[in-house]
């Protein structure tokens, strides 16, 4: 890639755990040319400009917008928020990128659940199914693709905003995960992996990377890490899924597609589908993935009674 060819980043406005915005920041720290495709002109676009990145306003499902954003780009990170339009956007990106040519690599973020899926499995969420199909489209496109599959994000509402109220109120982590084990990964660690690949993509093209945190444990172990980080007791309370949905999730007023995805993630945790661990973050970046305790320590204000 020449020094003048921008790296295109989508989802920089905050989708998928905020990975896109973090990738922009990491690339700009190295003074690399970055172009960010955002959905609308707002404060998030201004924040990206403040990092020194070029901003293109457009829609990933519109081929003309994608063509404008891709024009002259050498590498790309494809990411978007949880959306029923995910497969359409992937298909548009793949089609336009293939027609324009010139991409040295396309790093696409998916989900680690895809690793356990088949063409006919039905237990997963609609969003997870869209990720599975999107990976197929990108593979069929013949583009130089790298798939990055993180497990559940520490930044996910399940472990942050939805959990914060009960932690702040009475020191309980109320979730319907049963005895399922999990190994959450921080969005900042995923961003470090993506940025590292974009810097030197050669040996990564065609690979699939599964990303987790450093430890796989049940929710009692997760609660102990919250306790250590916050300096006060936090205990895990396994509540029935229907109560969790009605008392904690529904009042937030999430879009149906997002709500169904979060509810499915909780169900798959109860089925122990998230019992997996890799050291891929450290292998690619040279720095271990951060623990739940480290993440919560950095975001302690979110779990305080005042917030």
PDB file of C-alpha atoms in Angstrom:
ATOM      1  CA  UNK A   1       0.000   0.000   0.000  1.00  0.00           C
ATOM      2  CA  UNK A   2       1.354   3.409  -0.899  1.00  0.00           C
ATOM      3  CA  UNK A   3       1.486   6.005   1.840  1.00  0.00           C
ATOM      4  CA  UNK A   4      -1.190   7.997  -0.003  1.00  0.00           C
ATOM      5  CA  UNK A   5      -3.819   5.223  -0.198  1.00  0.00           C
ATOM      6  CA  UNK A   6      -6.292   5.676   2.654  1.00  0.00           C
ATOM      7  CA  UNK A   7      -7.449   2.813   4.847  1.00  0.00           C
ATOM      8  CA  UNK A   8     -11.256   2.699   4.774  1.00  0.00           C
ATOM      9  CA  UNK A   9     -12.971   2.016   8.111  1.00  0.00           C
ATOM     10  CA  UNK A  10     -16.717   1.509   8.445  1.00  0.00           C
ATOM     11  CA  UNK A  11     -18.661   1.388  11.693  1.00  0.00           C
ATOM     12  CA  UNK A  12     -16.514   4.157  13.156  1.00  0.00           C
ATOM     13  CA  UNK A  13     -19.592   5.781  14.661  1.00  0.00           C
ATOM     14  CA  UNK A  14     -19.870   3.174  17.400  1.00  0.00           C
ATOM     15  CA  UNK A  15     -21.086  -0.142  15.987  1.00  0.00           C
ATOM     16  CA  UNK A  16     -19.938  -3.594  17.133  1.00  0.00           C
ATOM     17  CA  UNK A  17     -18.598  -2.595  20.522  1.00  0.00           C
ATOM     18  CA  UNK A  18     -17.106   0.600  19.150  1.00  0.00           C
ATOM     19  CA  UNK A  19     -14.307  -1.308  17.416  1.00  0.00           C
ATOM     20  CA  UNK A  20     -14.368   0.863  14.269  1.00  0.00           C
ATOM     21  CA  UNK A  21     -13.730   4.112  16.116  1.00  0.00           C
ATOM     22  CA  UNK A  22     -10.936   2.522  18.112  1.00  0.00           C
ATOM     23  CA  UNK A  23      -9.318   1.225  14.903  1.00  0.00           C
ATOM     24  CA  UNK A  24      -9.405   4.751  13.444  1.00  0.00           C
ATOM     25  CA  UNK A  25      -7.681   6.112  16.556  1.00  0.00           C
ATOM     26  CA  UNK A  26      -4.964   3.437  16.495  1.00  0.00           C
ATOM     27  CA  UNK A  27      -4.213   3.991  12.811  1.00  0.00           C
ATOM     28  CA  UNK A  28      -4.130   7.762  13.204  1.00  0.00           C
ATOM     29  CA  UNK A  29      -1.690   7.393  16.123  1.00  0.00           C
ATOM     30  CA  UNK A  30       0.686   6.043  13.480  1.00  0.00           C
ATOM     31  CA  UNK A  31      -0.160   8.992  11.211  1.00  0.00           C
ATOM     32  CA  UNK A  32      -1.688   6.720   8.578  1.00  0.00           C
ATOM     33  CA  UNK A  33      -4.293   8.104   6.154  1.00  0.00           C
ATOM     34  CA  UNK A  34      -7.751   6.949   7.235  1.00  0.00           C
ATOM     35  CA  UNK A  35     -11.133   7.406   5.600  1.00  0.00           C
ATOM     36  CA  UNK A  36     -14.201   6.640   7.710  1.00  0.00           C
ATOM     37  CA  UNK A  37     -17.644   5.921   6.295  1.00  0.00           C
ATOM     38  CA  UNK A  38     -20.347   7.081   8.713  1.00  0.00           C
ATOM     39  CA  UNK A  39     -24.108   6.957   8.347  1.00  0.00           C
ATOM     40  CA  UNK A  40     -24.855  10.562   9.254  1.00  0.00           C
ATOM     41  CA  UNK A  41     -23.312  13.942   9.960  1.00  0.00           C
ATOM     42  CA  UNK A  42     -23.319  14.335  13.745  1.00  0.00           C
ATOM     43  CA  UNK A  43     -21.021  14.642  16.742  1.00  0.00           C
ATOM     44  CA  UNK A  44     -19.546  11.208  16.051  1.00  0.00           C
ATOM     45  CA  UNK A  45     -18.448  12.345  12.602  1.00  0.00           C
ATOM     46  CA  UNK A  46     -16.849  15.406  14.165  1.00  0.00           C
ATOM     47  CA  UNK A  47     -15.027  13.203  16.684  1.00  0.00           C
ATOM     48  CA  UNK A  48     -13.586  11.113  13.852  1.00  0.00           C
ATOM     49  CA  UNK A  49     -12.496  14.254  11.988  1.00  0.00           C
ATOM     50  CA  UNK A  50     -10.813  15.462  15.162  1.00  0.00           C
ATOM     51  CA  UNK A  51      -8.559  12.406  14.950  1.00  0.00           C
ATOM     52  CA  UNK A  52      -7.409  13.595  11.526  1.00  0.00           C
ATOM     53  CA  UNK A  53      -9.425  11.109   9.468  1.00  0.00           C
ATOM     54  CA  UNK A  54     -11.358  11.898   6.317  1.00  0.00           C
ATOM     55  CA  UNK A  55     -15.112  11.392   6.753  1.00  0.00           C
ATOM     56  CA  UNK A  56     -17.491  10.177   4.049  1.00  0.00           C
ATOM     57  CA  UNK A  57     -21.205  10.236   4.854  1.00  0.00           C
ATOM     58  CA  UNK A  58     -23.057   7.317   3.318  1.00  0.00           C
ATOM     59  CA  UNK A  59     -25.043   4.106   3.673  1.00  0.00           C
ATOM     60  CA  UNK A  60     -23.414   0.680   3.398  1.00  0.00           C
ATOM     61  CA  UNK A  61     -26.467  -0.651   1.560  1.00  0.00           C
ATOM     62  CA  UNK A  62     -26.107   1.977  -1.229  1.00  0.00           C
ATOM     63  CA  UNK A  63     -23.593   0.970  -3.914  1.00  0.00           C
ATOM     64  CA  UNK A  64     -22.882   4.576  -4.942  1.00  0.00           C
ATOM     65  CA  UNK A  65     -22.001   5.543  -1.359  1.00  0.00           C
ATOM     66  CA  UNK A  66     -19.765   2.501  -0.963  1.00  0.00           C
ATOM     67  CA  UNK A  67     -18.052   3.234  -4.295  1.00  0.00           C
ATOM     68  CA  UNK A  68     -17.279   6.810  -3.180  1.00  0.00           C
ATOM     69  CA  UNK A  69     -15.825   5.552   0.072  1.00  0.00           C
ATOM     70  CA  UNK A  70     -13.751   2.819  -1.577  1.00  0.00           C
ATOM     71  CA  UNK A  71     -12.375   5.013  -4.362  1.00  0.00           C
ATOM     72  CA  UNK A  72      -8.591   4.915  -4.036  1.00  0.00           C
ATOM     73  CA  UNK A  73      -8.590   2.955  -0.757  1.00  0.00           C
ATOM     74  CA  UNK A  74      -5.878   0.341  -0.320  1.00  0.00           C
ATOM     75  CA  UNK A  75      -7.139  -1.570   2.706  1.00  0.00           C
ATOM     76  CA  UNK A  76     -10.475  -1.802   4.478  1.00  0.00           C
ATOM     77  CA  UNK A  77     -12.012  -2.708   7.821  1.00  0.00           C
ATOM     78  CA  UNK A  78     -15.669  -3.681   7.388  1.00  0.00           C
ATOM     79  CA  UNK A  79     -17.809  -3.356  10.502  1.00  0.00           C
ATOM     80  CA  UNK A  80     -21.340  -2.244  11.266  1.00  0.00           C
ATOM     81  CA  UNK A  81     -23.709  -2.176  14.189  1.00  0.00           C
ATOM     82  CA  UNK A  82     -26.152  -5.011  14.921  1.00  0.00           C
ATOM     83  CA  UNK A  83     -28.614  -4.612  12.065  1.00  0.00           C
ATOM     84  CA  UNK A  84     -31.043  -6.635   9.934  1.00  0.00           C
ATOM     85  CA  UNK A  85     -29.297  -4.986   6.936  1.00  0.00           C
ATOM     86  CA  UNK A  86     -25.975  -6.689   7.656  1.00  0.00           C
ATOM     87  CA  UNK A  87     -26.094  -9.237   4.842  1.00  0.00           C
ATOM     88  CA  UNK A  88     -27.233  -6.668   2.279  1.00  0.00           C
ATOM     89  CA  UNK A  89     -24.438  -4.304   3.312  1.00  0.00           C
ATOM     90  CA  UNK A  90     -21.858  -7.100   3.087  1.00  0.00           C
ATOM     91  CA  UNK A  91     -23.055  -8.042  -0.385  1.00  0.00           C
ATOM     92  CA  UNK A  92     -22.916  -4.445  -1.571  1.00  0.00           C
ATOM     93  CA  UNK A  93     -19.400  -3.968  -0.174  1.00  0.00           C
ATOM     94  CA  UNK A  94     -18.155  -7.209  -1.729  1.00  0.00           C
ATOM     95  CA  UNK A  95     -19.736  -6.457  -5.105  1.00  0.00           C
ATOM     96  CA  UNK A  96     -18.451  -2.890  -5.321  1.00  0.00           C
ATOM     97  CA  UNK A  97     -14.971  -3.777  -4.023  1.00  0.00           C
ATOM     98  CA  UNK A  98     -14.635  -6.592  -6.540  1.00  0.00           C
ATOM     99  CA  UNK A  99     -15.725  -4.350  -9.426  1.00  0.00           C
ATOM    100  CA  UNK A 100     -13.418  -1.491  -8.453  1.00  0.00           C
ATOM    101  CA  UNK A 101     -10.444  -3.728  -7.657  1.00  0.00           C
ATOM    102  CA  UNK A 102      -7.346  -2.478  -5.892  1.00  0.00           C
ATOM    103  CA  UNK A 103      -8.012  -3.657  -2.330  1.00  0.00           C
ATOM    104  CA  UNK A 104      -4.934  -5.212  -0.772  1.00  0.00           C
ATOM    105  CA  UNK A 105      -6.965  -6.634   2.104  1.00  0.00           C
ATOM    106  CA  UNK A 106     -10.444  -6.481   3.631  1.00  0.00           C
ATOM    107  CA  UNK A 107     -10.674  -7.248   7.349  1.00  0.00           C
ATOM    108  CA  UNK A 108     -14.240  -8.163   8.289  1.00  0.00           C
ATOM    109  CA  UNK A 109     -15.533  -8.508  11.833  1.00  0.00           C
ATOM    110  CA  UNK A 110     -17.861 -11.418  12.504  1.00  0.00           C
ATOM    111  CA  UNK A 111     -18.740 -13.401  15.647  1.00  0.00           C
ATOM    112  CA  UNK A 112     -17.106 -16.417  17.228  1.00  0.00           C
ATOM    113  CA  UNK A 113     -20.478 -18.179  17.310  1.00  0.00           C
ATOM    114  CA  UNK A 114     -20.077 -18.590  13.544  1.00  0.00           C
ATOM    115  CA  UNK A 115     -17.324 -21.123  14.311  1.00  0.00           C
ATOM    116  CA  UNK A 116     -19.983 -23.429  15.784  1.00  0.00           C
ATOM    117  CA  UNK A 117     -22.620 -22.938  13.080  1.00  0.00           C
ATOM    118  CA  UNK A 118     -23.618 -24.993  10.072  1.00  0.00           C
ATOM    119  CA  UNK A 119     -25.590 -24.105   6.973  1.00  0.00           C
ATOM    120  CA  UNK A 120     -28.743 -25.562   8.558  1.00  0.00           C
ATOM    121  CA  UNK A 121     -28.369 -24.730  12.273  1.00  0.00           C
ATOM    122  CA  UNK A 122     -31.289 -22.813  13.754  1.00  0.00           C
ATOM    123  CA  UNK A 123     -30.358 -22.165  17.398  1.00  0.00           C
ATOM    124  CA  UNK A 124     -28.559 -18.902  16.726  1.00  0.00           C
ATOM    125  CA  UNK A 125     -29.897 -15.347  16.498  1.00  0.00           C
ATOM    126  CA  UNK A 126     -30.865 -13.689  13.246  1.00  0.00           C
ATOM    127  CA  UNK A 127     -27.777 -11.475  13.570  1.00  0.00           C
ATOM    128  CA  UNK A 128     -25.510 -14.486  14.028  1.00  0.00           C
ATOM    129  CA  UNK A 129     -27.064 -16.109  10.953  1.00  0.00           C
ATOM    130  CA  UNK A 130     -26.407 -12.913   8.978  1.00  0.00           C
ATOM    131  CA  UNK A 131     -22.749 -13.042  10.029  1.00  0.00           C
ATOM    132  CA  UNK A 132     -22.505 -16.666   8.913  1.00  0.00           C
ATOM    133  CA  UNK A 133     -23.973 -15.865   5.499  1.00  0.00           C
ATOM    134  CA  UNK A 134     -21.898 -12.705   5.165  1.00  0.00           C
ATOM    135  CA  UNK A 135     -18.701 -14.691   5.626  1.00  0.00           C
ATOM    136  CA  UNK A 136     -19.802 -16.958   2.786  1.00  0.00           C
ATOM    137  CA  UNK A 137     -20.424 -13.965   0.515  1.00  0.00           C
ATOM    138  CA  UNK A 138     -17.004 -12.478   1.243  1.00  0.00           C
ATOM    139  CA  UNK A 139     -15.316 -15.824   0.626  1.00  0.00           C
ATOM    140  CA  UNK A 140     -17.148 -16.282  -2.668  1.00  0.00           C
ATOM    141  CA  UNK A 141     -16.172 -12.759  -3.745  1.00  0.00           C
ATOM    142  CA  UNK A 142     -12.533 -13.744  -4.167  1.00  0.00           C
ATOM    143  CA  UNK A 143     -11.431 -10.623  -2.287  1.00  0.00           C
ATOM    144  CA  UNK A 144      -8.334 -10.800  -0.027  1.00  0.00           C
ATOM    145  CA  UNK A 145     -10.366 -11.259   3.157  1.00  0.00           C
ATOM    146  CA  UNK A 146      -9.400 -11.735   6.809  1.00  0.00           C
ATOM    147  CA  UNK A 147     -12.206 -12.794   9.153  1.00  0.00           C
ATOM    148  CA  UNK A 148     -12.017 -11.680  12.800  1.00  0.00           C
ATOM    149  CA  UNK A 149     -14.436 -13.507  15.122  1.00  0.00           C
ATOM    150  CA  UNK A 150     -14.608 -12.096  18.660  1.00  0.00           C
ATOM    151  CA  UNK A 151     -16.639 -13.803  21.356  1.00  0.00           C
ATOM    152  CA  UNK A 152     -18.996 -11.701  23.511  1.00  0.00           C
ATOM    153  CA  UNK A 153     -17.634  -8.206  24.106  1.00  0.00           C
ATOM    154  CA  UNK A 154     -16.982  -6.966  27.625  1.00  0.00           C
ATOM    155  CA  UNK A 155     -18.501  -3.767  26.225  1.00  0.00           C
ATOM    156  CA  UNK A 156     -21.746  -5.610  25.371  1.00  0.00           C
ATOM    157  CA  UNK A 157     -24.847  -4.222  27.165  1.00  0.00           C
ATOM    158  CA  UNK A 158     -25.268  -7.656  28.773  1.00  0.00           C
ATOM    159  CA  UNK A 159     -22.124  -7.033  30.819  1.00  0.00           C
ATOM    160  CA  UNK A 160     -22.238  -3.234  31.083  1.00  0.00           C
ATOM    161  CA  UNK A 161     -25.380  -1.108  30.937  1.00  0.00           C
ATOM    162  CA  UNK A 162     -27.880  -3.934  31.577  1.00  0.00           C
ATOM    163  CA  UNK A 163     -25.776  -5.282  34.429  1.00  0.00           C
ATOM    164  CA  UNK A 164     -24.852  -1.908  35.935  1.00  0.00           C
ATOM    165  CA  UNK A 165     -28.175  -1.162  37.607  1.00  0.00           C
ATOM    166  CA  UNK A 166     -28.287  -4.211  39.868  1.00  0.00           C
ATOM    167  CA  UNK A 167     -24.550  -4.007  40.578  1.00  0.00           C
ATOM    168  CA  UNK A 168     -24.951  -0.391  41.660  1.00  0.00           C
ATOM    169  CA  UNK A 169     -28.171  -1.047  43.578  1.00  0.00           C
ATOM    170  CA  UNK A 170     -27.380  -4.158  45.600  1.00  0.00           C
ATOM    171  CA  UNK A 171     -24.079  -5.626  44.417  1.00  0.00           C
ATOM    172  CA  UNK A 172     -25.614  -8.376  42.309  1.00  0.00           C
ATOM    173  CA  UNK A 173     -24.905  -9.434  38.762  1.00  0.00           C
ATOM    174  CA  UNK A 174     -28.344 -10.669  37.700  1.00  0.00           C
ATOM    175  CA  UNK A 175     -28.212 -12.665  34.478  1.00  0.00           C
ATOM    176  CA  UNK A 176     -29.775 -15.851  33.066  1.00  0.00           C
ATOM    177  CA  UNK A 177     -26.480 -17.501  32.098  1.00  0.00           C
ATOM    178  CA  UNK A 178     -26.872 -20.489  34.414  1.00  0.00           C
ATOM    179  CA  UNK A 179     -23.593 -22.331  34.931  1.00  0.00           C
ATOM    180  CA  UNK A 180     -22.351 -21.464  31.445  1.00  0.00           C
ATOM    181  CA  UNK A 181     -18.727 -20.429  31.078  1.00  0.00           C
ATOM    182  CA  UNK A 182     -17.562 -17.447  29.069  1.00  0.00           C
ATOM    183  CA  UNK A 183     -14.425 -15.465  28.183  1.00  0.00           C
ATOM    184  CA  UNK A 184     -15.425 -11.893  27.237  1.00  0.00           C
ATOM    185  CA  UNK A 185     -13.054  -9.819  25.119  1.00  0.00           C
ATOM    186  CA  UNK A 186     -12.648  -6.044  25.222  1.00  0.00           C
ATOM    187  CA  UNK A 187     -13.444  -4.084  22.060  1.00  0.00           C
ATOM    188  CA  UNK A 188     -10.136  -2.272  22.502  1.00  0.00           C
ATOM    189  CA  UNK A 189      -8.272  -5.594  22.228  1.00  0.00           C
ATOM    190  CA  UNK A 190     -10.210  -6.525  19.093  1.00  0.00           C
ATOM    191  CA  UNK A 191      -9.330  -3.115  17.653  1.00  0.00           C
ATOM    192  CA  UNK A 192      -5.641  -3.752  18.369  1.00  0.00           C
ATOM    193  CA  UNK A 193      -5.839  -7.026  16.444  1.00  0.00           C
ATOM    194  CA  UNK A 194      -7.584  -5.368  13.495  1.00  0.00           C
ATOM    195  CA  UNK A 195      -5.122  -2.471  13.385  1.00  0.00           C
ATOM    196  CA  UNK A 196      -2.164  -4.857  13.515  1.00  0.00           C
ATOM    197  CA  UNK A 197      -3.547  -6.836  10.579  1.00  0.00           C
ATOM    198  CA  UNK A 198      -4.202  -3.676   8.570  1.00  0.00           C
ATOM    199  CA  UNK A 199      -0.644  -2.491   9.139  1.00  0.00           C
ATOM    200  CA  UNK A 200       0.902  -5.655   7.673  1.00  0.00           C
ATOM    201  CA  UNK A 201      -1.836  -7.764   6.075  1.00  0.00           C
ATOM    202  CA  UNK A 202       0.285 -10.067   3.916  1.00  0.00           C
ATOM    203  CA  UNK A 203       0.506 -13.113   6.190  1.00  0.00           C
ATOM    204  CA  UNK A 204      -3.058 -12.742   7.432  1.00  0.00           C
ATOM    205  CA  UNK A 205      -5.061 -12.815   4.181  1.00  0.00           C
ATOM    206  CA  UNK A 206      -7.294 -15.869   4.020  1.00  0.00           C
ATOM    207  CA  UNK A 207      -7.096 -16.494   7.771  1.00  0.00           C
ATOM    208  CA  UNK A 208      -9.859 -16.681  10.388  1.00  0.00           C
ATOM    209  CA  UNK A 209      -9.017 -15.375  13.864  1.00  0.00           C
ATOM    210  CA  UNK A 210     -11.067 -16.232  16.952  1.00  0.00           C
ATOM    211  CA  UNK A 211     -10.666 -13.715  19.784  1.00  0.00           C
ATOM    212  CA  UNK A 212     -11.457 -14.130  23.480  1.00  0.00           C
ATOM    213  CA  UNK A 213     -10.366 -12.734  26.795  1.00  0.00           C
ATOM    214  CA  UNK A 214      -7.614 -14.429  28.805  1.00  0.00           C
ATOM    215  CA  UNK A 215      -9.809 -16.596  31.062  1.00  0.00           C
ATOM    216  CA  UNK A 216     -12.878 -18.769  30.527  1.00  0.00           C
ATOM    217  CA  UNK A 217     -14.992 -19.074  33.677  1.00  0.00           C
ATOM    218  CA  UNK A 218     -18.546 -19.248  34.962  1.00  0.00           C
ATOM    219  CA  UNK A 219     -20.440 -16.156  36.055  1.00  0.00           C
ATOM    220  CA  UNK A 220     -19.431 -16.625  39.695  1.00  0.00           C
ATOM    221  CA  UNK A 221     -15.837 -16.150  38.572  1.00  0.00           C
ATOM    222  CA  UNK A 222     -16.853 -13.134  36.472  1.00  0.00           C
ATOM    223  CA  UNK A 223     -18.602 -11.634  39.525  1.00  0.00           C
ATOM    224  CA  UNK A 224     -15.432 -12.094  41.583  1.00  0.00           C
ATOM    225  CA  UNK A 225     -13.538 -10.041  39.011  1.00  0.00           C
ATOM    226  CA  UNK A 226     -16.176  -7.288  39.263  1.00  0.00           C
ATOM    227  CA  UNK A 227     -15.708  -7.410  43.045  1.00  0.00           C
ATOM    228  CA  UNK A 228     -11.938  -7.031  42.806  1.00  0.00           C
ATOM    229  CA  UNK A 229     -12.237  -4.166  40.335  1.00  0.00           C
ATOM    230  CA  UNK A 230     -14.896  -2.217  42.242  1.00  0.00           C
ATOM    231  CA  UNK A 231     -13.592  -2.878  45.752  1.00  0.00           C
ATOM    232  CA  UNK A 232     -16.941  -4.149  46.965  1.00  0.00           C
ATOM    233  CA  UNK A 233     -18.758  -7.473  46.927  1.00  0.00           C
ATOM    234  CA  UNK A 234     -20.546  -8.421  43.710  1.00  0.00           C
ATOM    235  CA  UNK A 235     -22.323 -11.778  43.572  1.00  0.00           C
ATOM    236  CA  UNK A 236     -23.868 -13.590  40.634  1.00  0.00           C
ATOM    237  CA  UNK A 237     -27.594 -14.273  40.773  1.00  0.00           C
ATOM    238  CA  UNK A 238     -28.884 -16.676  38.148  1.00  0.00           C
ATOM    239  CA  UNK A 239     -32.380 -15.427  37.371  1.00  0.00           C
ATOM    240  CA  UNK A 240     -34.988 -17.041  35.092  1.00  0.00           C
ATOM    241  CA  UNK A 241     -34.713 -15.906  31.493  1.00  0.00           C
ATOM    242  CA  UNK A 242     -38.307 -14.652  31.332  1.00  0.00           C
ATOM    243  CA  UNK A 243     -37.834 -12.465  34.428  1.00  0.00           C
ATOM    244  CA  UNK A 244     -34.573 -11.071  33.035  1.00  0.00           C
ATOM    245  CA  UNK A 245     -36.274 -10.236  29.758  1.00  0.00           C
ATOM    246  CA  UNK A 246     -39.305  -8.523  31.305  1.00  0.00           C
ATOM    247  CA  UNK A 247     -37.577  -6.687  34.173  1.00  0.00           C
ATOM    248  CA  UNK A 248     -34.188  -5.772  32.732  1.00  0.00           C
ATOM    249  CA  UNK A 249     -34.148  -5.953  28.925  1.00  0.00           C
ATOM    250  CA  UNK A 250     -37.647  -4.899  27.819  1.00  0.00           C
ATOM    251  CA  UNK A 251     -37.704  -1.592  29.768  1.00  0.00           C
ATOM    252  CA  UNK A 252     -34.687  -0.381  27.757  1.00  0.00           C
ATOM    253  CA  UNK A 253     -36.773  -0.355  24.563  1.00  0.00           C
ATOM    254  CA  UNK A 254     -34.241  -1.954  22.223  1.00  0.00           C
ATOM    255  CA  UNK A 255     -35.109  -2.578  18.560  1.00  0.00           C
ATOM    256  CA  UNK A 256     -36.616  -6.089  18.122  1.00  0.00           C
ATOM    257  CA  UNK A 257     -33.625  -7.330  16.086  1.00  0.00           C
ATOM    258  CA  UNK A 258     -31.168  -6.252  18.812  1.00  0.00           C
ATOM    259  CA  UNK A 259     -33.325  -7.605  21.635  1.00  0.00           C
ATOM    260  CA  UNK A 260     -33.639 -10.993  19.937  1.00  0.00           C
ATOM    261  CA  UNK A 261     -29.876 -11.102  19.486  1.00  0.00           C
ATOM    262  CA  UNK A 262     -29.152 -10.368  23.176  1.00  0.00           C
ATOM    263  CA  UNK A 263     -31.768 -12.866  24.371  1.00  0.00           C
ATOM    264  CA  UNK A 264     -30.258 -15.530  22.117  1.00  0.00           C
ATOM    265  CA  UNK A 265     -26.773 -14.796  23.427  1.00  0.00           C
ATOM    266  CA  UNK A 266     -28.062 -15.345  26.967  1.00  0.00           C
ATOM    267  CA  UNK A 267     -29.681 -18.640  25.937  1.00  0.00           C
ATOM    268  CA  UNK A 268     -26.507 -19.842  24.225  1.00  0.00           C
ATOM    269  CA  UNK A 269     -24.527 -18.949  27.351  1.00  0.00           C
ATOM    270  CA  UNK A 270     -26.872 -21.160  29.410  1.00  0.00           C
ATOM    271  CA  UNK A 271     -26.203 -23.938  26.894  1.00  0.00           C
ATOM    272  CA  UNK A 272     -22.445 -23.389  27.447  1.00  0.00           C
ATOM    273  CA  UNK A 273     -21.874 -22.405  23.831  1.00  0.00           C
ATOM    274  CA  UNK A 274     -19.468 -19.655  24.943  1.00  0.00           C
ATOM    275  CA  UNK A 275     -17.075 -21.997  26.745  1.00  0.00           C
ATOM    276  CA  UNK A 276     -14.011 -21.240  24.626  1.00  0.00           C
ATOM    277  CA  UNK A 277     -10.665 -19.510  25.006  1.00  0.00           C
ATOM    278  CA  UNK A 278      -7.839 -18.525  22.671  1.00  0.00           C
ATOM    279  CA  UNK A 279      -4.603 -16.575  23.009  1.00  0.00           C
ATOM    280  CA  UNK A 280      -4.957 -15.045  19.565  1.00  0.00           C
ATOM    281  CA  UNK A 281      -4.991 -11.438  20.805  1.00  0.00           C
ATOM    282  CA  UNK A 282      -1.571 -11.893  22.355  1.00  0.00           C
ATOM    283  CA  UNK A 283      -0.242 -13.954  19.435  1.00  0.00           C
ATOM    284  CA  UNK A 284      -1.087 -11.220  16.908  1.00  0.00           C
ATOM    285  CA  UNK A 285      -0.388  -8.076  18.921  1.00  0.00           C
ATOM    286  CA  UNK A 286       2.251  -9.249  21.385  1.00  0.00           C
ATOM    287  CA  UNK A 287       0.155  -7.984  24.313  1.00  0.00           C
ATOM    288  CA  UNK A 288      -2.289 -10.207  26.276  1.00  0.00           C
ATOM    289  CA  UNK A 289      -5.996  -9.504  26.168  1.00  0.00           C
ATOM    290  CA  UNK A 290      -7.220  -7.615  29.222  1.00  0.00           C
ATOM    291  CA  UNK A 291      -9.147  -9.368  31.963  1.00  0.00           C
ATOM    292  CA  UNK A 292     -12.660  -8.592  33.143  1.00  0.00           C
ATOM    293  CA  UNK A 293     -11.141  -7.044  36.270  1.00  0.00           C
ATOM    294  CA  UNK A 294      -8.947  -4.718  34.211  1.00  0.00           C
ATOM    295  CA  UNK A 295     -11.873  -3.702  32.002  1.00  0.00           C
ATOM    296  CA  UNK A 296     -14.232  -3.020  34.912  1.00  0.00           C
ATOM    297  CA  UNK A 297     -11.527  -1.056  36.714  1.00  0.00           C
ATOM    298  CA  UNK A 298     -11.244   1.228  33.689  1.00  0.00           C
ATOM    299  CA  UNK A 299     -15.037   1.686  33.563  1.00  0.00           C
ATOM    300  CA  UNK A 300     -15.796   1.676  37.295  1.00  0.00           C
ATOM    301  CA  UNK A 301     -17.934   4.817  37.090  1.00  0.00           C
ATOM    302  CA  UNK A 302     -20.499   2.940  34.988  1.00  0.00           C
ATOM    303  CA  UNK A 303     -21.229   0.604  37.922  1.00  0.00           C
ATOM    304  CA  UNK A 304     -21.374   3.226  40.668  1.00  0.00           C
ATOM    305  CA  UNK A 305     -24.659   4.146  42.409  1.00  0.00           C
ATOM    306  CA  UNK A 306     -24.283   7.733  41.165  1.00  0.00           C
ATOM    307  CA  UNK A 307     -24.434   6.658  37.516  1.00  0.00           C
TER     308      UNK A 307
END
